[in-house]
XYZ file of C-alpha atoms in Angstrom:
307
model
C 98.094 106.027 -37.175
C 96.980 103.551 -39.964
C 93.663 101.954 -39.777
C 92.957 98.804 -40.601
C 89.411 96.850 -41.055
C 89.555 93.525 -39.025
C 86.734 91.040 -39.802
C 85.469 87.461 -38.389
C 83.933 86.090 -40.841
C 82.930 82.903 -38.455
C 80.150 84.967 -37.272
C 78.327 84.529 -40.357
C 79.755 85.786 -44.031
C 79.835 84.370 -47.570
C 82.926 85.609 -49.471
C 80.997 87.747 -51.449
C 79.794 89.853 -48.108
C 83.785 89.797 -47.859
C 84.459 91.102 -50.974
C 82.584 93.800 -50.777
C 83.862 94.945 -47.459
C 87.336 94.703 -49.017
C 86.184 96.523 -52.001
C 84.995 99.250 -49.379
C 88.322 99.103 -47.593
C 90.472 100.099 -50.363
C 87.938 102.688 -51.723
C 87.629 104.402 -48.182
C 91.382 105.136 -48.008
C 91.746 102.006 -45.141
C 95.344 100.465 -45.496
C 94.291 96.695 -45.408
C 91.622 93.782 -44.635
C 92.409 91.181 -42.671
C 90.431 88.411 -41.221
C 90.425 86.130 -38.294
C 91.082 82.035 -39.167
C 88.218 80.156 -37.336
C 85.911 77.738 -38.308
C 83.015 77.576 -35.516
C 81.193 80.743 -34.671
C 81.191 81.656 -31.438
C 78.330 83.584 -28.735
C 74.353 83.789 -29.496
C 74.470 84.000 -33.420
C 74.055 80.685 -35.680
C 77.437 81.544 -38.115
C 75.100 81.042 -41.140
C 75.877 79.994 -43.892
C 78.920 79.204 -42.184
C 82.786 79.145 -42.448
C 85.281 80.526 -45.317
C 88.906 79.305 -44.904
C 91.110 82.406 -44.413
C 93.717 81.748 -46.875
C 91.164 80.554 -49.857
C 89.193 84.104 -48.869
C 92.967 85.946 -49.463
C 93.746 84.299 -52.633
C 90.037 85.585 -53.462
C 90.929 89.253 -52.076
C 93.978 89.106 -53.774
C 92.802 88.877 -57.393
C 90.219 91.807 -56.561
C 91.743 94.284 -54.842
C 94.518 96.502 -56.500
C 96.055 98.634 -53.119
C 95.454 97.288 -49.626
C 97.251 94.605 -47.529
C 96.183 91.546 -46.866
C 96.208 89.134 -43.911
C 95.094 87.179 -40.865
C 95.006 87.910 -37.216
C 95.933 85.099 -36.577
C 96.254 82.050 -38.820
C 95.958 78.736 -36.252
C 99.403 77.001 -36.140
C 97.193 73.778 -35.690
C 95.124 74.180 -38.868
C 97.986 73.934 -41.145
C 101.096 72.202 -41.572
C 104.149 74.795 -41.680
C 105.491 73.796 -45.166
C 102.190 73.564 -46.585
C 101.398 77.073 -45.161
C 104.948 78.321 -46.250
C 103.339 77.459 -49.707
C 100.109 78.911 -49.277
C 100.885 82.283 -48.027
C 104.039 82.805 -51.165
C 101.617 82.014 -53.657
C 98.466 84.084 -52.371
C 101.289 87.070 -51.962
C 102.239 86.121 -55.707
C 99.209 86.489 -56.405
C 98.505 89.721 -54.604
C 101.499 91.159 -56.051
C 103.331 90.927 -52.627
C 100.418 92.534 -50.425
C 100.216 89.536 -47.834
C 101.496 89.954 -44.467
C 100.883 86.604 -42.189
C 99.292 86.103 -38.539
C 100.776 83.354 -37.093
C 98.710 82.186 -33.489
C 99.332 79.024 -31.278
C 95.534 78.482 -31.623
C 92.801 78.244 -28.749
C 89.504 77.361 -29.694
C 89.288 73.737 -28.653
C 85.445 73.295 -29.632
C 85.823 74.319 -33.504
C 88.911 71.684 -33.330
C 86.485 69.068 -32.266
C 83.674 70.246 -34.921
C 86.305 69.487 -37.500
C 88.295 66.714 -36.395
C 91.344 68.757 -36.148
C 94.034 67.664 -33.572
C 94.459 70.021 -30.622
C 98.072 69.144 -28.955
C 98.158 70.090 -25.304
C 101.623 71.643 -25.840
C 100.668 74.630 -28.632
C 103.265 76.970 -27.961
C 106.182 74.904 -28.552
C 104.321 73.821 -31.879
C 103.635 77.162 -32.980
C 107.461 78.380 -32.337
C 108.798 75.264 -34.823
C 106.025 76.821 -37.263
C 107.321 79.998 -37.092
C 111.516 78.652 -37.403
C 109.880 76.485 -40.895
C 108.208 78.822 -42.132
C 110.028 81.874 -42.175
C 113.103 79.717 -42.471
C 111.956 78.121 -46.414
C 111.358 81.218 -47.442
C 114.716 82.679 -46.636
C 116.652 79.992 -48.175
C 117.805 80.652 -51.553
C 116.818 79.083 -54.729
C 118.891 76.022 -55.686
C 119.571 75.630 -51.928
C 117.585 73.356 -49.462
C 116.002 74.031 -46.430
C 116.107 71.695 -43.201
C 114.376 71.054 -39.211
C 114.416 68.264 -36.536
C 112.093 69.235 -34.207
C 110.611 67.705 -31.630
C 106.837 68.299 -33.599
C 108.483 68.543 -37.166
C 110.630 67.492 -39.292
C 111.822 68.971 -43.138
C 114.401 66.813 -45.158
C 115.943 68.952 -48.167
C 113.187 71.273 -48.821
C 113.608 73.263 -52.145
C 111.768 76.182 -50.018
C 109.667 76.934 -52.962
C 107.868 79.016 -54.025
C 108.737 82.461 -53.163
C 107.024 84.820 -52.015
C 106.732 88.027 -54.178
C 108.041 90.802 -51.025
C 111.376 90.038 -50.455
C 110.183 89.286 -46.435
C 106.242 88.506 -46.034
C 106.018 90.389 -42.659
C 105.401 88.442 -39.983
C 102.746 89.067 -37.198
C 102.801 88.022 -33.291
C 100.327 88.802 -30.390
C 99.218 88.264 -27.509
C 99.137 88.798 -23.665
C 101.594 86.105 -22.578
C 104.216 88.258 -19.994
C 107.419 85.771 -20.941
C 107.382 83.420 -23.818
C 105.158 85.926 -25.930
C 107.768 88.641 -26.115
C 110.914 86.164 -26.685
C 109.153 84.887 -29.585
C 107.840 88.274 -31.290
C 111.375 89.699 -30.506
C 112.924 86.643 -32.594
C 110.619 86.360 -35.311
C 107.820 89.078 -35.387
C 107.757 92.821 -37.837
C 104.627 93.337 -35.669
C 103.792 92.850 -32.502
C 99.592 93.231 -31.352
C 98.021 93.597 -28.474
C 94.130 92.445 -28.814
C 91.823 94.051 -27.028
C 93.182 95.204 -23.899
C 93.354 98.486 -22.478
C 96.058 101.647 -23.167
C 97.318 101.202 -20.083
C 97.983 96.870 -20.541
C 99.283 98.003 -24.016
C 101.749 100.037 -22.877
C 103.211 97.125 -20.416
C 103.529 94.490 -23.076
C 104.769 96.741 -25.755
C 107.474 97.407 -23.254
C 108.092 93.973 -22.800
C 108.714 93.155 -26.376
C 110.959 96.354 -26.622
C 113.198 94.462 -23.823
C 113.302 91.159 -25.385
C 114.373 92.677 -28.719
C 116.744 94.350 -27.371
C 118.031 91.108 -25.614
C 117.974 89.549 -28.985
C 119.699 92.465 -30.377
C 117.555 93.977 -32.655
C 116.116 97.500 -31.809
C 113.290 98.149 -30.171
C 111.953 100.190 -33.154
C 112.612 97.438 -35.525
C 108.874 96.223 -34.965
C 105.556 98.025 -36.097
C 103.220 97.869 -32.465
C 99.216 97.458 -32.701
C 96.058 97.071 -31.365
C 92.915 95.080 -32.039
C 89.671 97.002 -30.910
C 85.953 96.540 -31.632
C 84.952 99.621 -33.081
C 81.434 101.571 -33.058
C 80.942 105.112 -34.511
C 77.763 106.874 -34.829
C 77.063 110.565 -35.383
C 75.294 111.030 -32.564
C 73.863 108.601 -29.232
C 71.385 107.393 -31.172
C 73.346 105.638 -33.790
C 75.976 104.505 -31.435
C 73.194 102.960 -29.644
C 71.285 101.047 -32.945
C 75.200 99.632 -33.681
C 76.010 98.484 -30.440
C 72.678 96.537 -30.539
C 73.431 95.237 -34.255
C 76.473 93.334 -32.314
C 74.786 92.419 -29.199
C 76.712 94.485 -27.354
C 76.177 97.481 -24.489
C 77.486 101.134 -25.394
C 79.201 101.431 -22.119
C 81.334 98.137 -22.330
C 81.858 99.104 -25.999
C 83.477 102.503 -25.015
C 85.648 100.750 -21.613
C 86.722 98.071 -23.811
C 86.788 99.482 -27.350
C 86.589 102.240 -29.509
C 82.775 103.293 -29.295
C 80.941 106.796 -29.518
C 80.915 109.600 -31.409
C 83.699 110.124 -34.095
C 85.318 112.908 -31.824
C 85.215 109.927 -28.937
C 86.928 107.432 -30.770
C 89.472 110.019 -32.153
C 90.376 111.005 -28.334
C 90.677 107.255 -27.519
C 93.021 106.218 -30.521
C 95.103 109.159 -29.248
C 95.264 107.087 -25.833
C 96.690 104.292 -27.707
C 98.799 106.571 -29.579
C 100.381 107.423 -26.603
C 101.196 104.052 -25.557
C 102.845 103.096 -28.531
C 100.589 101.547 -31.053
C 101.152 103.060 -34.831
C 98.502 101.195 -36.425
C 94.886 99.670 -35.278
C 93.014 97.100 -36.652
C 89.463 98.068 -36.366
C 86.719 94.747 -35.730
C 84.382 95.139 -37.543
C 81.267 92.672 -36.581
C 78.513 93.965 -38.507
C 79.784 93.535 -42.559
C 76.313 94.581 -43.989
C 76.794 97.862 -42.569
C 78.698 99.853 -44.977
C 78.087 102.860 -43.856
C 79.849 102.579 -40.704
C 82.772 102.451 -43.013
C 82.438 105.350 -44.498
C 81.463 107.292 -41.343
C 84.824 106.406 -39.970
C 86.500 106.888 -43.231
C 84.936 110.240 -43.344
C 85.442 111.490 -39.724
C 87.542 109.674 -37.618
C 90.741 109.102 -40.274
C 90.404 112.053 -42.024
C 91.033 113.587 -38.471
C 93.987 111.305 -37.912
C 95.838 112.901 -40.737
């Protein structure tokens, strides 16, 4: 199972608070950082001193860290234009030396569109699908060759497709809970497939479905990497489990129904659930970044125990 530390910075982080959680990532033995793309906090906390861009944080990240990956659950399709977001994610995964691996979300969060004066189209999905076509589609096209879409939402006329990216294929993320149109489009496009926060059980369902569509696309169901996206809060004993959940604003016993809470041995039996269902990898959200130690507590005894 590989572990991965998830953060959201819109809660309230400068990039050096970041930087040092990345640092901490790669020196713990985690296999990458990633970071939500918002702009607006959200709940009872004031977001001070307020937001980093996601892909400006990365290109940060990337010059500072040697070993881990690199990405976003999810990049909004309605921050960013899809060729100008084909450019940014080749050149931060230039710059990483080909670390990067890209979200890609329709985009929800109506209110931190409004804060920013950033459109939010009624019809997302069918936005974020023409994204996903651009994108992957300049950087497949060779060099010297040019790249083309008429869509209904965009439209490329003989696009070099530059730059590159340094991987030969940036892997490309999907998730969500969406029983129909969510599964056709991580079967056509996705590496990975992720389930946020939902339950073994709800995992297992929609993992299935995406193993169906892929197969209807003819690709194998085993061609994709399948995860989860938990809150996570260790302590060594009650006690500590109880001072962390507080940290978040959060209550112990909807931390361990709805995430991976308790003692190390807890949270080790739980991933095992997950396990079971079919994820391979977990992206663990962390929502306290000054706590360091947490890190290393799960570093220590919950990942050394998953071999």
């Amino acid at each position: 199972m590989d572990l991965r530390i998830f953060t959201e910075p819109q809660q309230g982080a400068t990039y050096d608070t970041l930087l040092t959680v990345a640092k901490a990532t790669e020196d713990l033995g985690f296999d990458a950082f990633f970071r939500s793309d918002h702009y607006l906090h959200m709940g009872d906390v004031d977001g001070l001193p307020g937001p980093t861009d996601a892909w400006i944080t990365l290109a940060g990240l990337a010059r500072e860290t040697r070993r881990i990956r690199l990405g976003t659950l999810m990049t909004a399709a309605t921050f960013r234009l899809p060729g100008v977001l084909a450019i940014q994610v080749a050149q931060v995964d230039q710059m990483s030396g080909g670390r990067v691996e890209l979200g890609l979300g329709a985009g929800w969060f109506e209110e931190e569109h409004r804060a920013y004066g950033i459109p939010f189209p009624k019809e997302k999905f069918a936005r974020l699908e023409e994204q996903l076509a651009i994108v992957t589609g300049l950087w497949q096209t060779r060099v010297g060759e040019t790249f083309g879409h008429d869509g209904a939402h965009y439209q490329l006329v003989d696009s070099p497709g530059l730059p590159k990216p340094a991987q030969s294929k940036v892997p490309v993320l999907i998730g969500g809970q969406g029983a129909t149109r969510t599964p056709r489009l991580a079967a056509r496009y996705a590496d990975e497939f992720n389930m946020p926060f939902a339950s073994p059980e709800d995992s297992e369902r929609q993992f299935g479905r995406v193993r169906e569509a892929a197969e209807a696309a003819g690709r194998k169901g085993d061609d994709l990497v399948y995860s989860n996206a938990l809150v996570v809060c260790v302590g060594k004993d009650d006690a500590e489990v109880a001072r962390r959940a507080a940290a978040i604003g959060r209550k112990v016993e909807d931390l361990k129904e709805n995430g991976l809470a308790g003692s190390p041995a807890e949270v080790v039996e739980k991933i095992g659930r997950y396990a079971e269902a079919g994820a391979s990898r977990l992206y663990l959200q962390m929502l306290d970044l000054n706590d360091l130690d947490h890190l290393e507590l799960i570093s220590s005894q919950v990942q050394a125990q998953l071999g």
